[in-house]
Amino acid sequence: MQYTEKVMDHFQHPRNMGQIENPSGVGEVGNAVCGDIMRIYLTVENNVITDIKFQTYGCGAAVATTSQLTEMVKGKTLEEALKITNADVAKELGGLPPVKLHCSNLAADALKVAIENYQQNLKQEKESVKNAESR
Amino acid sequence: MRTIYLDHAATTAVDPRVLEAMLPVFTEVYGNASSMHHVGQAARKLVEEAREKVAKAIGAAPGEIYFTSGGTEADNLAVLGVAEAMASRKGKHLITTGIEHHAIFNSFAWLKENGFEISELPVDQFGMVNPADLEKAIRPDTILVSIMHANNEIGTIQPIAELGLICKAHKITFHVDAVQTVGHLPIDVNAMNIDLLSMSAHKFYGPKGVGALYLRRGVRIKPHLHGGEQEKGLRPGTENVPGIVGLGRAIEIAVAEMAEENAREAALRDQLIAGLLKIPDVRLNGHPTRRLSSNVNVSIAYIEGESILLSLDLQGICASSGSACASGSLEPSHVLLAIGLDHPTAHGSLRLTLGRENTAEDVDFVLQVMPEIVQRLRKMSPIYPENLRK
Ligand code: FES
């Protein structure tokens, strides 16, 4: 396998692997191409990602890209986090074999879904607060 | 770190005895086997001796052995060559199975694109072809049946003699891809009613880049390379004399040591399978008993093959997988899908293939590290039941 040392390091020592008990948002994506699954958990405080965890079922590159992504977005605002592209993730890992480039896409997609899920949760919460107040 | 090589179905190391036979051919007996002079004739003699050895190993006559650049070329020559020779005589229908090696699989795909009709025999959950299905698939315009002897991924051994008998009864040319079995299983082309048979030297401790096609006398075939008169014009090109000598020596050794080596490997294989099946949610792929003595193929639920390979490699263990992520095409193995595995199960497959240098210690070591690797990857997996979203 033509993986960089950094990819192998993330594969061997994944950062932020696991689950968050009461997450602000969760995102899960599956990849139809090779049948892999990534799940990302977020804790968001004041629009900033204060905690992030992931679980990945897939190849070495899939594990490494999710791990790398979590490192890149921790402490960032949601807007900043959403700007991270799969090319950024791949670059940070020192490159990926061409056939594996889609794996970094997968990681960025999972993050996006998690942020959307958070925003939805937030909206619902606000509405229920509003409903409670109007009563 | 110690290397434990468990990928012998992919390739083997050259046996030192084979290398010893080959070395002088590079520098001392370097003649072109087609040259009239004594330097050329010395090389010719070695080529013919090797041909005799190959023929003897499979019960053929030396004149029925054609040297090629390997298994893929032998397979291509057999399938395409017979198809082309027979199309104008008898018809354009050919029969194969859904679990062939890509050398066969893609040759048939090419034929299909070019106006031939292909019937693909199904296999059961263990990867076995049912002879009754072959009988049913045969038509008046069938010109070739091609079925592999043992499968490279799951190790299942087909009832070749029985299938061969059916072909013979219908007067249909029968090709067998024996790349995984020459030097590993007894083969007699007459007793098994085989008309063409492919082999590759590097699967039985010979060099890479050389193989052979057995072609029964009288079988119609067209060449695919066009050049000189080497190999009776069927496979022109200057003979790879060192490779051919290596092939001859390798097959001689493999056949002589086959029975003993098979018994030894089968014991290791069974130990390996039993140990792997002790890990929860692991299943054996391929036939429980009719399998190569070197082949272990399991699917490990909830984790992915490439991740397993990387983890094993970090421990010095070389293995293989039919997972989509580990293949350049991102398609899981067609063999695993053909035996009825769903995508995730095919995805989590692991193939360990034993060989001459493997020992009981190797097996012990694999069984020692496997549970940790599986546990670690399952902990990471979003589909592992314990990790389902709280
Ligand atoms: S997740 Fe399948 S190739 Fe990376």
Short mmCIF file of C-alpha atoms and ligand atoms in Angstrom, two decimals:
data_model
loop_
_atom_site.label_atom_id
_atom_site.label_comp_id
_atom_site.label_asym_id
_atom_site.label_seq_id
_atom_site.Cartn_x
_atom_site.Cartn_y
_atom_site.Cartn_z
CA MET A 1 0.00 0.00 0.00
CA GLN A 2 1.39 3.36 -0.97
CA TYR A 3 0.27 5.23 2.15
CA THR A 4 2.30 8.06 3.65
CA GLU A 5 3.80 7.71 7.10
CA LYS A 6 1.25 10.18 8.38
CA VAL A 7 -1.64 8.10 7.07
CA MET A 8 -0.21 5.04 8.78
CA ASP A 9 0.31 6.99 11.99
CA HIS A 10 -3.34 8.07 12.04
CA PHE A 11 -4.38 4.52 11.21
CA GLN A 12 -2.35 3.13 14.09
CA HIS A 13 -3.14 5.91 16.53
CA PRO A 14 -6.47 7.38 15.52
CA ARG A 15 -7.17 10.72 17.24
CA ASN A 16 -10.60 11.40 18.69
CA MET A 17 -11.92 7.91 18.04
CA GLY A 18 -15.10 6.94 19.89
CA GLN A 19 -18.50 8.35 20.77
CA ILE A 20 -19.80 11.42 22.59
CA GLU A 21 -22.56 10.64 25.11
CA ASN A 22 -24.84 13.64 24.58
CA PRO A 23 -23.66 15.11 21.32
CA SER A 24 -24.89 18.41 19.90
CA GLY A 25 -25.00 16.74 16.48
CA VAL A 26 -24.25 13.44 14.79
CA GLY A 27 -23.54 12.77 11.14
CA GLU A 28 -23.29 9.46 9.38
CA VAL A 29 -22.49 8.78 5.75
CA GLY A 30 -22.11 5.61 3.78
CA ASN A 31 -20.21 5.32 0.56
CA ALA A 32 -21.96 3.47 -2.21
CA VAL A 33 -18.69 2.95 -4.09
CA CYS A 34 -17.00 0.65 -1.66
CA GLY A 35 -19.60 0.25 1.07
CA ASP A 36 -17.97 2.08 3.97
CA ILE A 37 -19.46 4.00 6.84
CA MET A 38 -18.29 6.99 8.87
CA ARG A 39 -19.98 8.57 11.87
CA ILE A 40 -19.02 11.88 13.48
CA TYR A 41 -20.18 13.21 16.86
CA LEU A 42 -19.96 16.91 17.73
CA THR A 43 -20.18 19.05 20.83
CA VAL A 44 -20.84 22.65 19.86
CA GLU A 45 -20.66 25.57 22.30
CA ASN A 46 -21.22 29.15 21.17
CA ASN A 47 -20.86 28.15 17.54
CA VAL A 48 -17.47 26.51 18.21
CA ILE A 49 -16.70 22.79 17.90
CA THR A 50 -15.37 22.03 21.38
CA ASP A 51 -15.36 18.27 21.03
CA ILE A 52 -15.48 15.82 18.13
CA LYS A 53 -15.31 12.05 17.90
CA PHE A 54 -15.56 9.57 15.07
CA GLN A 55 -16.16 5.93 14.19
CA THR A 56 -15.14 4.54 10.84
CA TYR A 57 -15.71 1.28 9.01
CA GLY A 58 -13.46 1.28 5.98
CA CYS A 59 -9.95 1.20 4.66
CA GLY A 60 -6.79 2.63 6.16
CA ALA A 61 -7.29 5.89 4.28
CA ALA A 62 -10.85 6.17 5.56
CA VAL A 63 -9.70 5.82 9.16
CA ALA A 64 -6.84 8.26 8.65
CA THR A 65 -8.93 10.91 6.90
CA THR A 66 -11.61 10.94 9.59
CA SER A 67 -8.96 11.06 12.29
CA GLN A 68 -7.13 13.88 10.50
CA LEU A 69 -10.35 15.82 9.93
CA THR A 70 -11.27 15.72 13.60
CA GLU A 71 -7.90 17.25 14.44
CA MET A 72 -8.38 19.97 11.88
CA VAL A 73 -11.81 21.14 13.00
CA LYS A 74 -11.54 20.94 16.79
CA GLY A 75 -11.74 24.49 18.20
CA LYS A 76 -12.97 25.95 14.95
CA THR A 77 -16.25 27.78 14.40
CA LEU A 78 -18.85 25.97 12.36
CA GLU A 79 -18.26 28.29 9.42
CA GLU A 80 -14.53 27.64 9.50
CA ALA A 81 -15.05 23.90 9.83
CA LEU A 82 -17.38 23.80 6.85
CA LYS A 83 -14.70 25.41 4.70
CA ILE A 84 -12.40 22.43 5.03
CA THR A 85 -12.37 20.48 1.80
CA ASN A 86 -11.35 16.92 1.11
CA ALA A 87 -8.33 18.29 -0.73
CA ASP A 88 -7.26 19.99 2.52
CA VAL A 89 -7.57 16.72 4.43
CA ALA A 90 -5.63 14.77 1.81
CA LYS A 91 -2.94 17.46 1.69
CA GLU A 92 -2.57 17.45 5.46
CA LEU A 93 -1.99 13.69 5.29
CA GLY A 94 0.83 14.14 2.79
CA GLY A 95 -1.33 12.88 -0.06
CA LEU A 96 -3.44 9.81 -0.73
CA PRO A 97 -3.27 7.20 -3.48
CA PRO A 98 -5.60 8.42 -6.29
CA VAL A 99 -8.07 5.59 -5.79
CA LYS A 100 -8.38 6.59 -2.12
CA LEU A 101 -9.12 10.29 -2.64
CA HIS A 102 -12.83 9.67 -2.25
CA CYS A 103 -12.25 8.53 1.34
CA SER A 104 -11.37 12.09 2.37
CA ASN A 105 -14.54 13.26 0.68
CA LEU A 106 -16.41 10.85 2.89
CA ALA A 107 -14.94 12.40 6.04
CA ALA A 108 -15.83 15.94 4.99
CA ASP A 109 -19.35 14.78 4.11
CA ALA A 110 -19.84 13.19 7.52
CA LEU A 111 -18.81 16.44 9.20
CA LYS A 112 -21.25 18.41 7.09
CA VAL A 113 -24.10 16.07 8.00
CA ALA A 114 -23.18 16.34 11.69
CA ILE A 115 -23.25 20.15 11.55
CA GLU A 116 -26.59 20.10 9.75
CA ASN A 117 -27.91 17.76 12.40
CA TYR A 118 -26.71 20.16 15.11
CA GLN A 119 -28.39 23.12 13.43
CA GLN A 120 -31.62 21.18 13.17
CA ASN A 121 -31.44 20.21 16.84
CA LEU A 122 -30.84 23.86 17.68
CA LYS A 123 -33.87 24.99 15.70
CA GLN A 124 -36.09 22.43 17.35
CA GLU A 125 -34.85 23.44 20.75
CA LYS A 126 -35.56 27.12 20.06
CA GLU A 127 -39.03 26.27 18.82
CA SER A 128 -39.86 24.23 21.89
CA VAL A 129 -38.56 27.06 24.09
CA LYS A 130 -40.72 29.50 22.13
CA ASN A 131 -43.71 27.19 22.46
CA ALA A 132 -43.15 26.90 26.19
CA GLU A 133 -42.88 30.69 26.53
CA SER A 134 -46.00 31.41 24.52
CA ARG A 135 -48.02 29.14 26.69
CA MET B 1 10.40 -7.74 13.00
CA ARG B 2 9.96 -11.24 11.66
CA THR B 3 8.18 -11.57 8.31
CA ILE B 4 5.46 -14.19 8.18
CA TYR B 5 4.53 -14.64 4.56
CA LEU B 6 1.01 -16.03 4.17
CA ASP B 7 0.26 -14.99 0.62
CA HIS B 8 1.49 -17.98 -1.37
CA ALA B 9 -1.55 -17.92 -3.66
CA ALA B 10 -0.23 -14.57 -4.91
CA THR B 11 3.31 -15.76 -5.43
CA THR B 12 6.04 -17.88 -3.89
CA ALA B 13 9.76 -17.42 -3.38
CA VAL B 14 12.01 -19.21 -5.85
CA ASP B 15 13.26 -22.48 -4.36
CA PRO B 16 17.08 -22.35 -3.99
CA ARG B 17 17.31 -25.62 -5.92
CA VAL B 18 15.40 -23.98 -8.77
CA LEU B 19 17.62 -20.93 -8.71
CA GLU B 20 20.68 -23.16 -8.80
CA ALA B 21 19.39 -24.79 -11.97
CA MET B 22 18.63 -21.41 -13.54
CA LEU B 23 21.80 -19.45 -12.80
CA PRO B 24 24.15 -21.02 -15.38
CA VAL B 25 21.53 -20.48 -18.06
CA PHE B 26 21.91 -16.71 -17.79
CA THR B 27 25.64 -16.66 -18.39
CA GLU B 28 26.92 -20.04 -19.56
CA VAL B 29 24.19 -21.69 -21.60
CA TYR B 30 23.03 -18.37 -22.99
CA GLY B 31 22.30 -19.42 -26.56
CA ASN B 32 19.13 -18.69 -28.46
CA ALA B 33 17.35 -22.01 -28.54
CA SER B 34 16.49 -21.41 -32.21
CA SER B 35 20.14 -21.07 -33.30
CA MET B 36 21.73 -23.88 -35.29
CA HIS B 37 25.15 -23.62 -33.67
CA HIS B 38 26.24 -25.54 -30.61
CA VAL B 39 25.66 -22.65 -28.21
CA GLY B 40 22.06 -22.46 -29.35
CA GLN B 41 21.64 -26.21 -29.34
CA ALA B 42 22.84 -26.42 -25.73
CA ALA B 43 19.98 -24.09 -24.80
CA ARG B 44 17.55 -26.09 -26.96
CA LYS B 45 18.49 -29.22 -25.07
CA LEU B 46 17.62 -27.56 -21.75
CA VAL B 47 14.29 -26.34 -23.09
CA GLU B 48 13.36 -29.82 -24.28
CA GLU B 49 14.40 -31.39 -20.98
CA ALA B 50 12.15 -28.93 -19.17
CA ARG B 51 9.31 -29.73 -21.56
CA GLU B 52 9.66 -33.39 -20.70
CA LYS B 53 9.54 -32.63 -16.99
CA VAL B 54 6.39 -30.53 -17.34
CA ALA B 55 4.73 -33.16 -19.51
CA LYS B 56 5.60 -35.92 -17.08
CA ALA B 57 4.17 -33.99 -14.15
CA ILE B 58 0.69 -33.85 -15.69
CA GLY B 59 0.61 -37.09 -17.66
CA ALA B 60 1.02 -35.43 -21.05
CA ALA B 61 3.37 -35.94 -24.00
CA PRO B 62 6.24 -33.42 -24.35
CA GLY B 63 4.92 -32.32 -27.75
CA GLU B 64 1.74 -31.12 -26.04
CA ILE B 65 3.48 -28.54 -23.83
CA TYR B 66 3.83 -24.92 -24.99
CA PHE B 67 5.78 -22.42 -22.94
CA THR B 68 4.26 -18.99 -22.33
CA SER B 69 5.04 -15.91 -20.29
CA GLY B 70 2.82 -17.12 -17.44
CA GLY B 71 -0.66 -18.14 -16.38
CA THR B 72 -2.44 -15.14 -17.84
CA GLU B 73 -0.97 -15.68 -21.26
CA ALA B 74 -1.72 -19.40 -21.15
CA ASP B 75 -5.34 -18.65 -20.16
CA ASN B 76 -5.75 -16.02 -22.86
CA LEU B 77 -4.22 -18.23 -25.51
CA ALA B 78 -6.47 -21.14 -24.55
CA VAL B 79 -9.76 -19.26 -24.43
CA LEU B 80 -9.25 -16.79 -27.25
CA GLY B 81 -7.30 -19.23 -29.40
CA VAL B 82 -9.93 -21.97 -29.26
CA ALA B 83 -12.78 -19.49 -29.67
CA GLU B 84 -11.22 -18.07 -32.79
CA ALA B 85 -10.36 -21.45 -34.27
CA MET B 86 -13.81 -22.92 -33.68
CA ALA B 87 -16.14 -19.99 -34.34
CA SER B 88 -16.43 -20.63 -38.05
CA ARG B 89 -16.77 -24.39 -37.61
CA LYS B 90 -19.14 -25.17 -34.82
CA GLY B 91 -20.51 -22.01 -33.24
CA LYS B 92 -19.90 -19.17 -30.86
CA HIS B 93 -21.12 -20.47 -27.53
CA LEU B 94 -18.74 -20.93 -24.59
CA ILE B 95 -19.23 -22.01 -20.99
CA THR B 96 -17.37 -20.87 -17.89
CA THR B 97 -18.13 -20.16 -14.23
CA GLY B 98 -18.70 -17.05 -12.15
CA ILE B 99 -15.59 -17.57 -10.04
CA GLU B 100 -12.77 -17.67 -12.58
CA HIS B 101 -9.56 -15.69 -12.29
CA HIS B 102 -9.52 -12.34 -14.10
CA ALA B 103 -7.30 -13.83 -16.82
CA ILE B 104 -10.25 -16.03 -17.79
CA PHE B 105 -13.06 -13.75 -16.68
CA ASN B 106 -11.84 -10.84 -18.78
CA SER B 107 -10.99 -13.03 -21.78
CA PHE B 108 -14.62 -14.09 -21.80
CA ALA B 109 -15.77 -10.51 -21.34
CA TRP B 110 -13.76 -9.61 -24.42
CA LEU B 111 -15.27 -12.47 -26.41
CA LYS B 112 -18.74 -11.39 -25.37
CA GLU B 113 -18.10 -7.91 -26.69
CA ASN B 114 -17.02 -9.48 -29.92
CA GLY B 115 -20.09 -11.48 -30.72
CA PHE B 116 -19.64 -14.68 -28.73
CA GLU B 117 -22.25 -16.06 -26.35
CA ILE B 118 -21.15 -17.00 -22.87
CA SER B 119 -22.94 -19.13 -20.28
CA GLU B 120 -21.72 -18.68 -16.72
CA LEU B 121 -22.28 -21.68 -14.49
CA PRO B 122 -23.39 -20.83 -10.96
CA VAL B 123 -21.57 -22.13 -7.89
CA ASP B 124 -23.04 -23.13 -4.55
CA GLN B 125 -22.32 -21.46 -1.21
CA PHE B 126 -19.01 -23.32 -1.01
CA GLY B 127 -17.93 -22.33 -4.49
CA MET B 128 -18.63 -25.71 -6.10
CA VAL B 129 -19.80 -26.17 -9.67
CA ASN B 130 -22.55 -28.74 -10.07
CA PRO B 131 -21.82 -31.09 -13.03
CA ALA B 132 -25.56 -31.24 -13.73
CA ASP B 133 -25.47 -27.51 -14.46
CA LEU B 134 -22.74 -28.04 -17.03
CA GLU B 135 -24.74 -30.79 -18.68
CA LYS B 136 -27.72 -28.42 -18.90
CA ALA B 137 -25.73 -25.51 -20.30
CA ILE B 138 -24.24 -27.43 -23.23
CA ARG B 139 -25.68 -26.61 -26.65
CA PRO B 140 -24.99 -27.91 -30.16
CA ASP B 141 -22.93 -24.78 -30.84
CA THR B 142 -20.84 -24.96 -27.65
CA ILE B 143 -17.17 -24.84 -28.57
CA LEU B 144 -15.33 -24.55 -25.25
CA VAL B 145 -15.80 -25.13 -21.55
CA SER B 146 -13.32 -23.43 -19.23
CA ILE B 147 -13.39 -24.18 -15.51
CA MET B 148 -10.64 -23.59 -12.96
CA HIS B 149 -9.24 -26.51 -10.97
CA ALA B 150 -9.08 -24.76 -7.60
CA ASN B 151 -10.10 -21.23 -6.81
CA ASN B 152 -7.36 -18.74 -5.98
CA GLU B 153 -9.40 -16.93 -3.35
CA ILE B 154 -11.41 -19.53 -1.49
CA GLY B 155 -9.42 -22.65 -2.37
CA THR B 156 -12.41 -24.73 -3.43
CA ILE B 157 -11.45 -27.71 -5.62
CA GLN B 158 -13.79 -28.50 -8.52
CA PRO B 159 -14.75 -32.04 -9.62
CA ILE B 160 -12.64 -31.68 -12.75
CA ALA B 161 -12.61 -35.35 -13.80
CA GLU B 162 -16.39 -35.46 -13.70
CA LEU B 163 -16.75 -32.19 -15.61
CA GLY B 164 -14.17 -33.40 -18.11
CA LEU B 165 -16.14 -36.59 -18.73
CA ILE B 166 -19.24 -34.55 -19.61
CA CYS B 167 -17.24 -32.45 -22.08
CA LYS B 168 -15.75 -35.56 -23.62
CA ALA B 169 -19.18 -37.17 -24.04
CA HIS B 170 -20.34 -34.06 -25.92
CA LYS B 171 -17.06 -33.71 -27.85
CA ILE B 172 -16.46 -30.23 -26.45
CA THR B 173 -12.98 -28.85 -25.83
CA PHE B 174 -12.30 -28.57 -22.09
CA HIS B 175 -9.85 -26.03 -20.68
CA VAL B 176 -8.74 -26.02 -17.06
CA ASP B 177 -7.03 -23.09 -15.38
CA ALA B 178 -4.73 -25.01 -13.03
CA VAL B 179 -2.55 -22.07 -11.99
CA GLN B 180 -3.34 -22.72 -8.31
CA THR B 181 -3.03 -26.50 -8.48
CA VAL B 182 -0.09 -27.55 -10.65
CA GLY B 183 2.57 -28.70 -8.23
CA HIS B 184 0.01 -28.76 -5.42
CA LEU B 185 -2.56 -31.36 -6.49
CA PRO B 186 -2.09 -34.52 -8.55
CA ILE B 187 -3.05 -33.88 -12.17
CA ASP B 188 -3.42 -36.36 -15.02
CA VAL B 189 -4.78 -34.71 -18.14
CA ASN B 190 -5.92 -38.02 -19.59
CA ALA B 191 -7.60 -39.44 -16.53
CA MET B 192 -9.29 -36.05 -15.98
CA ASN B 193 -10.28 -35.57 -19.65
CA ILE B 194 -8.57 -32.20 -19.92
CA ASP B 195 -7.82 -30.79 -23.39
CA LEU B 196 -6.03 -27.62 -22.36
CA LEU B 197 -4.45 -26.70 -19.05
CA SER B 198 -2.73 -23.51 -17.88
CA MET B 199 0.03 -23.21 -15.32
CA SER B 200 2.38 -20.59 -13.94
CA ALA B 201 5.82 -21.34 -12.48
CA HIS B 202 5.83 -18.73 -9.71
CA LYS B 203 2.90 -20.38 -7.95
CA PHE B 204 5.05 -23.42 -7.17
CA TYR B 205 8.41 -21.89 -6.23
CA GLY B 206 9.55 -21.26 -9.78
CA PRO B 207 10.38 -17.89 -11.35
CA LYS B 208 7.88 -15.25 -12.44
CA GLY B 209 7.33 -14.57 -16.13
CA VAL B 210 7.08 -18.15 -17.31
CA GLY B 211 4.21 -20.58 -17.60
CA ALA B 212 2.92 -23.26 -19.90
CA LEU B 213 -0.15 -24.38 -21.76
CA TYR B 214 -0.90 -28.04 -22.20
CA LEU B 215 -2.67 -28.56 -25.52
CA ARG B 216 -3.97 -32.00 -26.37
CA ARG B 217 -2.85 -33.16 -29.79
CA GLY B 218 -5.56 -32.49 -32.37
CA VAL B 219 -7.32 -29.66 -30.51
CA ARG B 220 -7.93 -26.68 -32.78
CA ILE B 221 -6.43 -23.38 -31.72
CA LYS B 222 -5.14 -20.14 -33.28
CA PRO B 223 -2.04 -18.31 -32.09
CA HIS B 224 -2.30 -14.88 -30.53
CA LEU B 225 1.19 -13.64 -30.97
CA HIS B 226 2.50 -13.50 -34.51
CA GLY B 227 6.18 -14.04 -35.04
CA GLY B 228 8.60 -16.85 -35.67
CA GLU B 229 8.23 -20.59 -35.48
CA GLN B 230 9.00 -21.03 -31.80
CA GLU B 231 6.65 -23.38 -29.95
CA LYS B 232 5.41 -24.60 -33.34
CA GLY B 233 4.26 -21.09 -34.16
CA LEU B 234 1.61 -21.19 -31.44
CA ARG B 235 3.64 -19.04 -29.10
CA PRO B 236 6.39 -17.31 -31.05
CA GLY B 237 9.11 -15.26 -29.40
CA THR B 238 12.61 -16.15 -28.27
CA GLU B 239 12.36 -18.77 -25.56
CA ASN B 240 12.88 -17.60 -21.98
CA VAL B 241 15.38 -20.37 -21.45
CA PRO B 242 16.32 -19.62 -17.81
CA GLY B 243 12.63 -19.29 -16.93
CA ILE B 244 11.74 -22.51 -18.72
CA VAL B 245 14.56 -24.36 -16.97
CA GLY B 246 13.29 -22.95 -13.66
CA LEU B 247 9.76 -24.06 -14.45
CA GLY B 248 10.96 -27.57 -15.25
CA ARG B 249 13.00 -27.89 -12.07
CA ALA B 250 10.25 -26.37 -9.92
CA ILE B 251 7.57 -28.72 -11.15
CA GLU B 252 9.85 -31.70 -10.68
CA ILE B 253 10.49 -30.79 -7.04
CA ALA B 254 6.86 -29.87 -6.34
CA VAL B 255 5.51 -33.16 -7.63
CA ALA B 256 8.12 -35.20 -5.76
CA GLU B 257 7.36 -33.46 -2.46
CA MET B 258 3.65 -32.91 -2.98
CA ALA B 259 2.13 -35.56 -0.75
CA GLU B 260 4.31 -34.77 2.23
CA GLU B 261 3.98 -31.02 1.87
CA ASN B 262 0.21 -31.17 1.45
CA ALA B 263 -0.19 -33.18 4.63
CA ARG B 264 2.00 -30.73 6.54
CA GLU B 265 0.19 -27.65 5.21
CA ALA B 266 -3.25 -29.13 5.74
CA ALA B 267 -2.46 -29.60 9.44
CA LEU B 268 -1.38 -25.96 9.72
CA ARG B 269 -4.42 -24.83 7.73
CA ASP B 270 -6.83 -26.66 10.02
CA GLN B 271 -5.13 -25.24 13.07
CA LEU B 272 -5.39 -21.75 11.61
CA ILE B 273 -9.05 -22.13 10.66
CA ALA B 274 -9.98 -23.55 14.07
CA GLY B 275 -8.21 -20.71 15.83
CA LEU B 276 -9.76 -17.97 13.70
CA LEU B 277 -13.24 -19.42 14.12
CA LYS B 278 -12.84 -19.04 17.88
CA ILE B 279 -13.04 -15.27 17.40
CA PRO B 280 -16.72 -14.27 17.59
CA ASP B 281 -18.55 -13.52 14.31
CA VAL B 282 -15.96 -15.07 12.01
CA ARG B 283 -17.02 -17.40 9.20
CA LEU B 284 -15.10 -19.68 6.87
CA ASN B 285 -15.39 -19.00 3.14
CA GLY B 286 -15.00 -21.82 0.64
CA HIS B 287 -15.51 -25.53 0.99
CA PRO B 288 -15.04 -27.09 4.45
CA THR B 289 -13.18 -30.13 3.11
CA ARG B 290 -12.67 -29.88 -0.65
CA ARG B 291 -10.15 -27.05 -0.40
CA LEU B 292 -6.48 -26.51 -1.11
CA SER B 293 -4.32 -27.56 1.81
CA SER B 294 -2.77 -24.10 1.74
CA ASN B 295 -5.94 -21.99 1.74
CA VAL B 296 -7.66 -20.22 4.61
CA ASN B 297 -10.33 -17.65 3.82
CA VAL B 298 -12.52 -16.12 6.50
CA SER B 299 -14.87 -13.18 6.78
CA ILE B 300 -14.64 -11.14 9.95
CA ALA B 301 -17.89 -9.32 10.61
CA TYR B 302 -18.04 -5.56 11.27
CA ILE B 303 -14.52 -4.79 10.06
CA GLU B 304 -12.99 -4.15 6.71
CA GLY B 305 -10.39 -6.20 4.87
CA GLU B 306 -7.85 -3.56 4.02
CA SER B 307 -7.73 -2.40 7.63
CA ILE B 308 -7.08 -5.98 8.67
CA LEU B 309 -4.28 -6.31 6.10
CA LEU B 310 -2.62 -3.10 7.26
CA SER B 311 -2.85 -4.18 10.88
CA LEU B 312 -1.39 -7.60 10.11
CA ASP B 313 1.39 -6.06 8.05
CA LEU B 314 2.36 -3.89 11.02
CA GLN B 315 2.98 -7.21 12.82
CA GLY B 316 5.03 -8.56 9.91
CA ILE B 317 2.25 -10.76 8.54
CA CYS B 318 1.54 -10.70 4.78
CA ALA B 319 -2.01 -11.60 3.84
CA SER B 320 -4.65 -10.73 1.26
CA SER B 321 -8.32 -9.74 1.06
CA GLY B 322 -11.21 -9.68 -1.37
CA SER B 323 -12.38 -6.36 0.08
CA ALA B 324 -13.37 -3.55 -2.28
CA CYS B 325 -11.20 -1.02 -0.48
CA ALA B 326 -8.11 -3.16 -1.00
CA SER B 327 -8.69 -3.55 -4.73
CA GLY B 328 -7.89 -0.76 -7.14
CA SER B 329 -11.32 -1.07 -8.70
CA LEU B 330 -13.31 -0.58 -5.46
CA GLU B 331 -15.38 -3.61 -6.40
CA PRO B 332 -15.40 -6.45 -3.90
CA SER B 333 -14.27 -9.87 -5.12
CA HIS B 334 -16.61 -11.38 -7.71
CA VAL B 335 -15.80 -14.78 -6.24
CA LEU B 336 -17.08 -13.87 -2.77
CA LEU B 337 -20.22 -12.33 -4.26
CA ALA B 338 -20.73 -15.45 -6.41
CA ILE B 339 -20.79 -17.70 -3.34
CA GLY B 340 -23.56 -15.52 -1.97
CA LEU B 341 -21.77 -13.24 0.48
CA ASP B 342 -23.33 -9.81 0.95
CA HIS B 343 -21.13 -6.76 0.49
CA PRO B 344 -20.16 -6.23 4.13
CA THR B 345 -19.20 -9.91 4.53
CA ALA B 346 -17.17 -9.85 1.32
CA HIS B 347 -15.63 -6.61 2.54
CA GLY B 348 -14.37 -8.22 5.74
CA SER B 349 -12.62 -11.13 4.07
CA LEU B 350 -9.12 -12.26 4.87
CA ARG B 351 -7.10 -14.79 2.89
CA LEU B 352 -4.07 -16.53 4.38
CA THR B 353 -2.28 -18.95 2.07
CA LEU B 354 0.38 -21.24 3.47
CA GLY B 355 3.59 -22.42 1.88
CA ARG B 356 6.76 -24.41 2.32
CA GLU B 357 8.48 -22.08 4.76
CA ASN B 358 5.54 -21.67 7.15
CA THR B 359 5.71 -23.35 10.53
CA ALA B 360 3.45 -24.03 13.49
CA GLU B 361 5.04 -20.99 15.16
CA ASP B 362 3.80 -18.79 12.32
CA VAL B 363 0.28 -20.05 12.86
CA ASP B 364 0.56 -19.54 16.60
CA PHE B 365 1.72 -15.98 16.11
CA VAL B 366 -1.15 -15.12 13.76
CA LEU B 367 -3.63 -16.59 16.21
CA GLN B 368 -2.01 -14.63 19.02
CA VAL B 369 -2.26 -11.23 17.31
CA MET B 370 -5.57 -11.66 15.46
CA PRO B 371 -7.97 -11.27 18.39
CA GLU B 372 -6.32 -7.96 19.37
CA ILE B 373 -6.48 -6.65 15.81
CA VAL B 374 -10.12 -7.63 15.45
CA GLN B 375 -11.01 -6.07 18.78
CA ARG B 376 -9.21 -2.83 17.98
CA LEU B 377 -10.89 -2.44 14.58
CA ARG B 378 -14.28 -3.39 15.93
CA LYS B 379 -13.93 -0.72 18.58
CA MET B 380 -13.55 1.77 15.75
CA SER B 381 -16.44 0.41 13.70
CA PRO B 382 -19.79 2.25 13.62
CA ILE B 383 -21.56 -0.95 12.61
CA TYR B 384 -20.31 -3.10 15.49
CA PRO B 385 -23.40 -3.79 17.64
CA GLU B 386 -21.72 -2.54 20.82
CA ASN B 387 -21.00 0.77 19.13
CA LEU B 388 -24.46 1.39 17.79
CA ARG B 389 -25.58 4.91 18.50
CA LYS B 390 -26.61 5.47 22.06
S1 FES C 1 -13.33 3.56 2.44
FE1 FES C 1 -13.32 2.17 0.79
S2 FES C 1 -11.53 2.75 -0.23
FE2 FES C 1 -11.47 3.98 1.50
#
